[in-house]
Short mmCIF file of C-alpha atoms and ligand atoms in Angstrom, two decimals:
data_model
loop_
_atom_site.label_atom_id
_atom_site.label_comp_id
_atom_site.label_asym_id
_atom_site.label_seq_id
_atom_site.Cartn_x
_atom_site.Cartn_y
_atom_site.Cartn_z
CA MET A 17 134.26 46.75 9.56
CA LEU A 18 137.51 45.13 9.32
CA LEU A 19 140.27 45.69 6.88
CA VAL A 20 142.75 42.94 6.89
CA HIS A 21 145.95 43.62 5.25
CA GLY A 22 148.27 40.94 4.30
CA GLY A 23 147.59 38.95 7.07
CA ASP A 24 147.34 41.64 9.80
CA ILE A 25 144.12 43.41 10.71
CA VAL A 26 144.76 47.09 10.46
CA ASP A 27 141.34 48.56 11.45
CA SER A 28 137.97 47.19 12.91
CA GLY A 29 134.95 49.05 13.46
CA PRO A 30 132.52 49.78 16.32
CA ARG A 31 131.13 47.73 18.40
CA GLU A 32 127.82 47.14 17.67
CA GLY A 33 125.19 44.28 17.41
CA GLY A 34 127.84 41.79 18.18
CA MET A 35 130.44 43.86 15.90
CA VAL A 36 134.00 43.19 17.34
CA TRP A 37 135.55 45.65 19.02
CA ARG A 38 138.35 47.46 17.19
CA GLU A 39 141.32 47.29 20.84
CA GLU A 40 140.57 43.82 20.81
CA MET A 41 141.19 42.89 17.24
CA ILE A 42 143.94 45.39 15.53
CA GLY A 43 147.40 44.93 15.35
CA LEU A 44 146.67 40.89 15.09
CA ASP A 45 147.56 38.54 12.64
CA ILE A 46 145.14 36.78 11.60
CA GLU A 47 147.09 33.95 11.51
CA GLU A 48 147.79 34.13 15.05
CA ILE A 49 144.17 34.36 16.58
CA CYS A 50 142.69 31.77 14.58
CA VAL A 51 142.40 29.10 17.05
CA ASN A 52 142.01 26.25 14.71
CA PRO A 53 144.75 26.80 11.87
CA ASP A 54 142.68 24.80 9.93
CA ASP A 55 140.03 27.60 9.69
CA ARG A 56 142.32 30.32 8.15
CA TYR A 57 143.32 27.71 5.47
CA ARG A 58 139.65 27.21 4.82
CA PHE A 59 138.89 30.79 4.39
CA GLU A 60 141.87 31.66 2.66
CA GLN A 61 140.64 28.77 0.15
CA GLU A 62 137.15 29.91 0.02
CA ILE A 63 137.67 33.46 -0.44
CA GLU A 64 139.84 33.43 -3.00
CA GLU A 65 137.69 30.57 -5.19
CA LYS A 66 134.34 32.82 -4.61
CA GLY A 67 135.72 36.17 -4.02
CA SER A 68 133.82 36.08 -0.69
CA VAL A 69 132.79 34.43 2.52
CA ARG A 70 129.56 34.92 4.26
CA ASP A 71 129.00 34.01 7.76
CA PHE A 72 132.04 32.01 8.12
CA GLU A 73 132.52 30.36 11.69
CA VAL A 74 135.81 30.70 12.99
CA LYS A 75 136.93 30.67 16.63
CA PHE A 76 139.41 33.70 17.38
CA ARG A 77 141.50 34.40 20.46
CA ARG A 78 141.55 38.15 22.11
CA LYS A 79 144.32 39.79 23.27
CA ASP A 80 143.85 38.62 26.55
CA GLY A 81 143.50 34.69 25.60
CA THR A 82 140.37 34.14 25.66
CA GLN A 83 138.37 32.84 23.18
CA MET A 84 134.73 34.17 21.04
CA ASP A 85 133.07 32.53 18.23
CA CYS A 86 132.98 34.58 15.53
CA LEU A 87 130.83 34.91 12.02
CA LEU A 88 133.38 36.25 9.64
CA THR A 89 132.03 37.99 6.43
CA ALA A 90 134.43 38.88 3.84
CA THR A 91 135.27 40.17 0.28
CA LEU A 92 138.24 40.31 -1.69
CA ARG A 93 139.70 43.01 -3.38
CA ARG A 94 141.76 42.30 -6.44
CA ALA A 95 144.07 44.62 -9.04
CA ASN A 96 143.25 44.49 -12.34
CA HIS A 97 145.73 41.73 -12.83
CA GLY A 98 144.59 39.87 -10.54
CA SER A 99 146.71 40.00 -7.50
CA ILE A 100 144.84 40.58 -4.13
CA ILE A 101 145.31 43.98 -2.68
CA GLU A 102 143.27 43.24 0.37
CA LYS A 103 140.66 41.42 2.37
CA GLN A 104 137.51 43.31 3.66
CA GLY A 105 134.98 42.72 6.07
CA PHE A 106 133.33 42.17 9.43
CA ILE A 107 133.87 40.05 12.16
CA ARG A 108 130.95 39.52 14.45
CA ASP A 109 131.29 37.93 17.88
CA MET A 110 128.79 35.30 18.34
CA THR A 111 129.80 34.04 21.95
CA ASP A 112 127.13 35.47 24.04
CA ILE A 113 124.54 34.39 21.25
CA LYS A 114 126.31 30.95 21.29
CA ARG A 115 126.29 30.64 25.32
CA LEU A 116 122.21 31.94 25.14
CA GLU A 117 121.63 29.48 22.92
CA ALA A 118 123.24 26.72 25.25
CA GLN A 119 121.18 28.31 27.75
CA LEU A 120 117.82 27.86 25.85
CA ARG A 121 119.19 24.23 24.73
CA GLN A 122 119.19 23.27 28.83
CA VAL A 123 116.05 24.98 29.02
CA GLN A 124 114.52 23.09 26.88
CA LYS A 125 116.02 20.01 27.57
CA MET A 126 114.89 20.65 31.23
CA GLU A 127 111.14 20.95 29.64
CA ALA A 128 111.39 17.55 27.80
CA VAL A 129 112.18 16.11 31.45
CA GLY A 130 109.66 17.66 32.94
CA ARG A 131 107.05 16.29 30.56
CA ILE A 132 108.13 12.98 30.10
CA ALA A 133 108.78 12.62 33.81
CA ALA A 134 104.88 13.41 34.42
CA GLY A 135 103.53 10.86 31.92
CA VAL A 136 106.45 8.22 33.11
CA ALA A 137 105.92 8.44 36.57
CA HIS A 138 102.33 8.30 36.74
CA GLU A 139 102.38 5.41 34.84
CA ILE A 140 105.26 3.38 36.42
CA ASN A 141 104.00 4.28 40.24
CA ASN A 142 101.52 1.93 40.72
CA PRO A 143 103.05 -1.33 39.12
CA LEU A 144 105.95 -0.61 41.23
CA THR A 145 103.75 -0.46 44.43
CA THR A 146 102.25 -4.30 43.07
CA ILE A 147 106.02 -5.37 42.93
CA LEU A 148 106.99 -3.88 46.18
CA THR A 149 103.76 -5.53 48.41
CA THR A 150 104.25 -8.69 46.24
CA ALA A 151 107.63 -8.93 47.11
CA MET A 152 107.17 -8.33 50.71
CA LEU A 153 104.26 -10.81 50.75
CA MET A 154 106.39 -13.33 49.70
CA GLN A 155 109.04 -12.58 52.29
CA GLU A 156 106.34 -13.46 54.94
CA ASP A 157 105.77 -16.85 53.81
CA ILE A 158 109.52 -17.53 53.88
CA ASP A 159 111.93 -18.43 56.47
CA PRO A 160 114.35 -15.60 56.49
CA ASP A 161 117.44 -18.28 55.96
CA ASP A 162 116.10 -19.15 52.89
CA PRO A 163 118.15 -17.91 50.21
CA ASN A 164 114.93 -16.56 48.30
CA PHE A 165 114.24 -14.12 51.36
CA GLN A 166 117.68 -12.35 50.53
CA GLU A 167 116.84 -12.41 46.50
CA LEU A 168 113.38 -11.14 47.49
CA GLU A 169 115.17 -8.56 50.11
CA THR A 170 117.08 -7.00 46.55
CA ILE A 171 113.70 -7.03 44.75
CA SER A 172 112.06 -4.47 47.69
CA SER A 173 114.91 -2.60 47.94
CA GLU A 174 115.15 -1.85 44.23
CA THR A 175 111.82 -1.49 43.79
CA LEU A 176 112.33 1.17 46.57
CA ARG A 177 114.81 3.13 45.01
CA CYS A 178 112.92 3.11 41.46
CA ARG A 179 110.09 5.02 43.64
CA LYS A 180 112.29 7.15 44.98
CA ILE A 181 113.45 8.61 41.41
CA VAL A 182 109.55 8.64 40.02
CA THR A 183 108.65 10.76 43.33
CA SER A 184 111.69 12.87 42.48
CA LEU A 185 110.49 12.96 38.54
CA LEU A 186 106.97 13.60 39.79
CA ASP A 187 108.30 16.53 42.13
CA PHE A 188 110.08 18.11 39.04
CA ALA A 189 107.36 17.56 37.04
CA ARG A 190 105.08 19.34 39.57
CA GLN A 191 107.17 22.29 39.19
CA THR A 192 104.63 24.57 36.73
CA GLU A 193 101.89 24.68 39.76
CA SER A 194 103.58 27.07 42.00
CA ASP A 195 100.81 29.00 44.64
CA ARG A 196 103.04 31.76 46.12
CA GLU A 197 102.50 33.10 49.30
CA GLU A 198 104.52 35.80 51.73
CA HIS A 199 106.70 34.02 53.45
CA HIS A 200 110.13 35.06 55.86
CA ILE A 201 112.82 33.13 54.18
CA ASN A 202 114.51 32.79 57.91
CA ASP A 203 111.29 30.73 58.58
CA ILE A 204 111.84 28.33 55.44
CA VAL A 205 115.40 27.85 56.31
CA ILE A 206 114.80 26.78 60.12
CA ALA A 207 112.46 24.05 58.91
CA SER A 208 114.61 23.12 56.44
CA MET A 209 117.49 22.78 59.36
CA HIS A 210 114.58 20.88 61.54
CA LEU A 211 113.76 17.99 59.04
CA THR A 212 117.86 17.49 58.08
CA GLN A 213 118.93 17.83 61.58
CA LYS A 214 118.71 14.30 62.52
CA LYS A 215 120.68 12.67 59.21
CA ALA A 216 123.62 15.97 59.92
CA GLU A 217 123.86 14.66 63.83
CA PHE A 218 123.69 11.06 62.72
CA LYS A 219 127.46 11.63 60.99
CA ASP A 220 128.36 14.04 63.41
CA ILE A 221 128.24 17.54 61.43
CA ALA A 222 127.32 20.50 62.95
CA VAL A 223 125.10 22.72 61.33
CA THR A 224 124.89 26.51 62.17
CA HIS A 225 123.17 29.42 60.63
CA ASP A 226 123.70 33.10 60.68
CA LEU A 227 120.23 34.56 59.47
CA SER A 228 119.81 38.34 58.83
CA GLU A 229 117.57 39.90 60.79
CA ASP A 230 116.21 42.87 57.91
CA ILE A 231 114.63 40.15 55.44
CA PRO A 232 111.78 41.66 53.83
CA ILE A 233 108.99 39.01 53.44
CA ILE A 234 109.21 37.64 49.57
CA GLY A 235 106.44 35.81 47.85
CA VAL A 236 107.29 31.94 47.38
CA ASN A 237 106.16 29.04 47.09
CA LYS A 238 106.70 27.75 50.58
CA ASN A 239 107.17 23.74 50.09
CA GLN A 240 109.39 24.30 46.74
CA ILE A 241 111.92 26.54 48.35
CA LEU A 242 111.75 24.12 51.60
CA GLN A 243 112.62 21.24 48.88
CA CYS A 244 115.54 23.12 47.87
CA LEU A 245 117.27 23.60 50.70
CA ILE A 246 116.44 20.17 52.02
CA ASN A 247 118.10 19.10 48.59
CA LEU A 248 120.95 21.50 49.33
CA ALA A 249 121.34 20.57 52.98
CA LEU A 250 121.07 16.57 52.21
CA ASN A 251 123.83 17.10 49.41
CA ALA A 252 126.26 19.00 51.91
CA ILE A 253 125.66 16.37 54.63
CA GLU A 254 126.11 13.59 51.93
CA ALA A 255 129.43 15.65 50.85
CA THR A 256 130.93 16.02 54.44
CA ASP A 257 132.68 13.70 56.96
CA PRO A 258 132.14 13.55 60.37
CA GLY A 259 133.47 16.42 62.31
CA GLY A 260 132.37 18.47 59.52
CA ARG A 261 130.32 22.09 59.32
CA ILE A 262 127.67 23.37 57.31
CA ILE A 263 126.57 26.99 57.69
CA VAL A 264 123.62 28.50 56.28
CA THR A 265 123.25 32.26 56.09
CA THR A 266 120.51 34.52 54.88
CA ARG A 267 121.46 38.26 53.64
CA PHE A 268 119.45 41.15 52.02
CA PHE A 269 120.47 43.40 49.60
CA PRO A 270 118.19 46.54 49.44
CA VAL A 271 119.74 48.01 46.02
CA ASP A 272 119.36 44.87 44.22
CA GLU A 273 116.13 44.09 46.12
CA VAL A 274 117.98 40.61 46.16
CA ILE A 275 117.88 37.92 49.18
CA GLU A 276 120.55 35.74 49.11
CA ILE A 277 120.81 32.16 50.90
CA ALA A 278 124.11 30.73 51.21
CA MET A 279 124.83 27.17 52.42
CA SER A 280 128.50 26.22 52.98
CA ASP A 281 130.01 22.87 53.67
CA THR A 282 133.30 21.87 54.67
CA GLY A 283 132.98 18.49 52.28
CA LYS A 284 135.19 17.12 49.61
CA GLY A 285 134.25 19.76 47.11
CA ILE A 286 133.46 19.88 43.16
CA THR A 287 135.71 19.31 40.50
CA LYS A 288 135.84 21.94 38.22
CA ASP A 289 134.74 19.35 35.09
CA GLU A 290 131.72 18.13 37.73
CA THR A 291 130.61 21.92 38.43
CA ASP A 292 129.70 22.00 35.22
CA LYS A 293 127.86 18.63 35.10
CA ILE A 294 126.06 18.79 38.35
CA PHE A 295 122.68 20.74 37.53
CA GLU A 296 122.06 18.26 34.64
CA PRO A 297 119.64 15.79 35.32
CA PHE A 298 120.90 12.44 36.09
CA PHE A 299 124.13 13.31 37.01
CA THR A 300 125.21 11.76 40.40
CA THR A 301 128.52 10.79 42.03
CA GLN A 302 126.31 9.50 45.02
CA LYS A 303 125.66 5.61 45.38
CA GLY A 304 121.89 5.50 45.15
CA GLY A 305 121.57 9.17 43.56
CA THR A 306 119.16 10.19 41.55
CA GLY A 307 120.88 13.47 39.96
CA LEU A 308 117.57 14.90 40.13
CA GLY A 309 118.05 17.25 43.42
CA LEU A 310 120.15 19.92 41.71
CA PRO A 311 118.46 20.22 38.61
CA ILE A 312 114.70 20.34 40.38
CA THR A 313 116.47 22.87 42.70
CA ARG A 314 117.47 24.97 39.79
CA GLY A 315 114.24 24.69 38.42
CA ILE A 316 112.43 26.42 41.67
CA ILE A 317 114.61 28.91 41.89
CA GLU A 318 114.51 30.12 38.56
CA GLN A 319 110.51 29.65 38.28
CA HIS A 320 110.94 32.15 41.59
CA GLY A 321 113.00 34.54 39.14
CA GLY A 322 116.10 34.13 41.00
CA THR A 323 119.45 32.05 40.57
CA ILE A 324 121.47 29.75 41.95
CA ASP A 325 125.33 29.08 41.58
CA VAL A 326 127.96 26.96 43.28
CA LYS A 327 131.87 27.62 44.47
CA SER A 328 133.92 24.94 45.21
CA LYS A 329 137.29 24.25 46.32
CA LEU A 330 138.40 20.37 46.30
CA GLY A 331 139.16 19.00 49.24
CA GLN A 332 137.80 22.32 51.16
CA GLY A 333 134.23 22.86 50.59
CA THR A 334 131.57 24.13 48.85
CA THR A 335 128.91 26.81 48.84
CA PHE A 336 125.67 26.80 46.97
CA THR A 337 124.05 30.41 46.38
CA ILE A 338 120.77 31.22 46.01
CA ARG A 339 119.24 34.50 45.00
CA LEU A 340 115.80 35.45 45.07
CA PRO A 341 114.34 39.15 43.76
CA ILE A 342 112.03 40.23 46.35
CA ASN A 343 109.04 40.38 44.04
CA LYS A 344 107.42 43.79 44.85
CA ARG A 345 104.98 43.98 42.62
CA HIS A 346 103.56 40.84 43.93
CA ASN A 347 103.70 42.27 47.69
CA ASP A 348 101.61 45.21 46.43
CA THR A 349 98.61 43.58 44.67
CA LYS A 350 98.75 41.66 47.87
CA ASP A 351 98.37 44.30 49.93
CA GLU A 352 95.56 46.25 48.55
N1 ADP B 22 128.02 20.10 48.59
C1 ADP B 22 128.05 19.26 47.80
N2 ADP B 22 129.74 18.98 47.94
C2 ADP B 22 129.77 17.83 46.97
N3 ADP B 22 129.65 17.97 45.93
C3 ADP B 22 128.08 17.96 45.59
C4 ADP B 22 127.46 19.20 46.81
N4 ADP B 22 126.29 19.02 46.08
C5 ADP B 22 126.05 18.72 45.01
N5 ADP B 22 127.13 17.88 44.86
C6 ADP B 22 127.66 16.94 43.54
O1 ADP B 22 126.28 17.19 42.36
C7 ADP B 22 125.94 15.74 42.23
C8 ADP B 22 124.31 16.07 42.00
O2 ADP B 22 123.47 16.39 43.02
P1 ADP B 22 122.05 16.58 42.97
O3 ADP B 22 121.54 16.82 41.56
O4 ADP B 22 121.46 16.41 44.24
O5 ADP B 22 121.90 14.40 43.00
P2 ADP B 22 122.37 13.55 43.84
O6 ADP B 22 122.24 13.98 45.27
O7 ADP B 22 120.99 12.47 43.58
O8 ADP B 22 123.61 13.39 43.39
C9 ADP B 22 126.21 15.27 43.65
O9 ADP B 22 126.18 13.45 43.26
C10 ADP B 22 127.50 15.30 43.95
O10 ADP B 22 128.34 15.03 42.79
MG1 MG B 23 120.79 15.35 46.10
#
């Protein structure tokens, strides 16, 4: 319960079911904590007109300066002669719910992309192969000095690029089928390092590892996890200048029963703005990039019940951290 006297909040009830906590609110002037002054004006107008408001959307600023999305339900008490005595009501903090809704939208978006990907990718792959082989056949009949030769080269390389996108989309769509077996995470890390080694050497980037010996086996889809690690490694190589370093570490946290795989690079880093976008499909800053590596990676990790997050310092480097819960029950049933 929130008691507003004049413009000051003089009391507010316990925090239950998103109800705003009293310490966060007491003594604050509504006018001051309204992030948009316009909201307060609309609130005053509506409550004085109708005598009450229900689920009025408003952004408040907490004492610590952070913002919260709130719903305000309040009524007006008037004296007999009509003057306003006080406004009473509830403020519900909807910040967490709003964040969950945003996450849900993101998941739905990914599902939609997956569905479209599966359909479109199959249809497009065959004609792309036809275009590619036709262009190559034509090139065989043409002198390399002929100006058309170069044009055909462009057709081939651009078609190849399309095929790359389609392949990524298919990988993305395939995320649903997930056969899990027990693996040592370190083995998968080593395999991913072998597969990306040449690329790193070519750019004169040193890739090292620091793998914990005490990691229990875990039920995962090896190819999918491998794909995640390759995606991260290729991004790291791409973002790092010659002479730079990449290090992969693995750790086990027995209390949380979580395995952590971290990939750090000394590359160019990611801006704050970009950090919010890199897991979205098709976001890329790379020439010829598809922007699907990280969304696919996140999809796979989340399917394994894990999380992936990123920490980055612009100009200094980036660390992606994957956390995978060791699926106890899965292991147990396998042992029987
Ligand atoms: N280690 C990294 N360092 C700096 N930027 C990165 C790193 N990893 C990913 N990024 C950024 O995230 C973007 C999206 O990556 P990704 O989804 O793999 O798509 P792509 O590699 O095709 O661009 C990259 O274009 C890059 O801007
Ligand atoms: Mg990538």
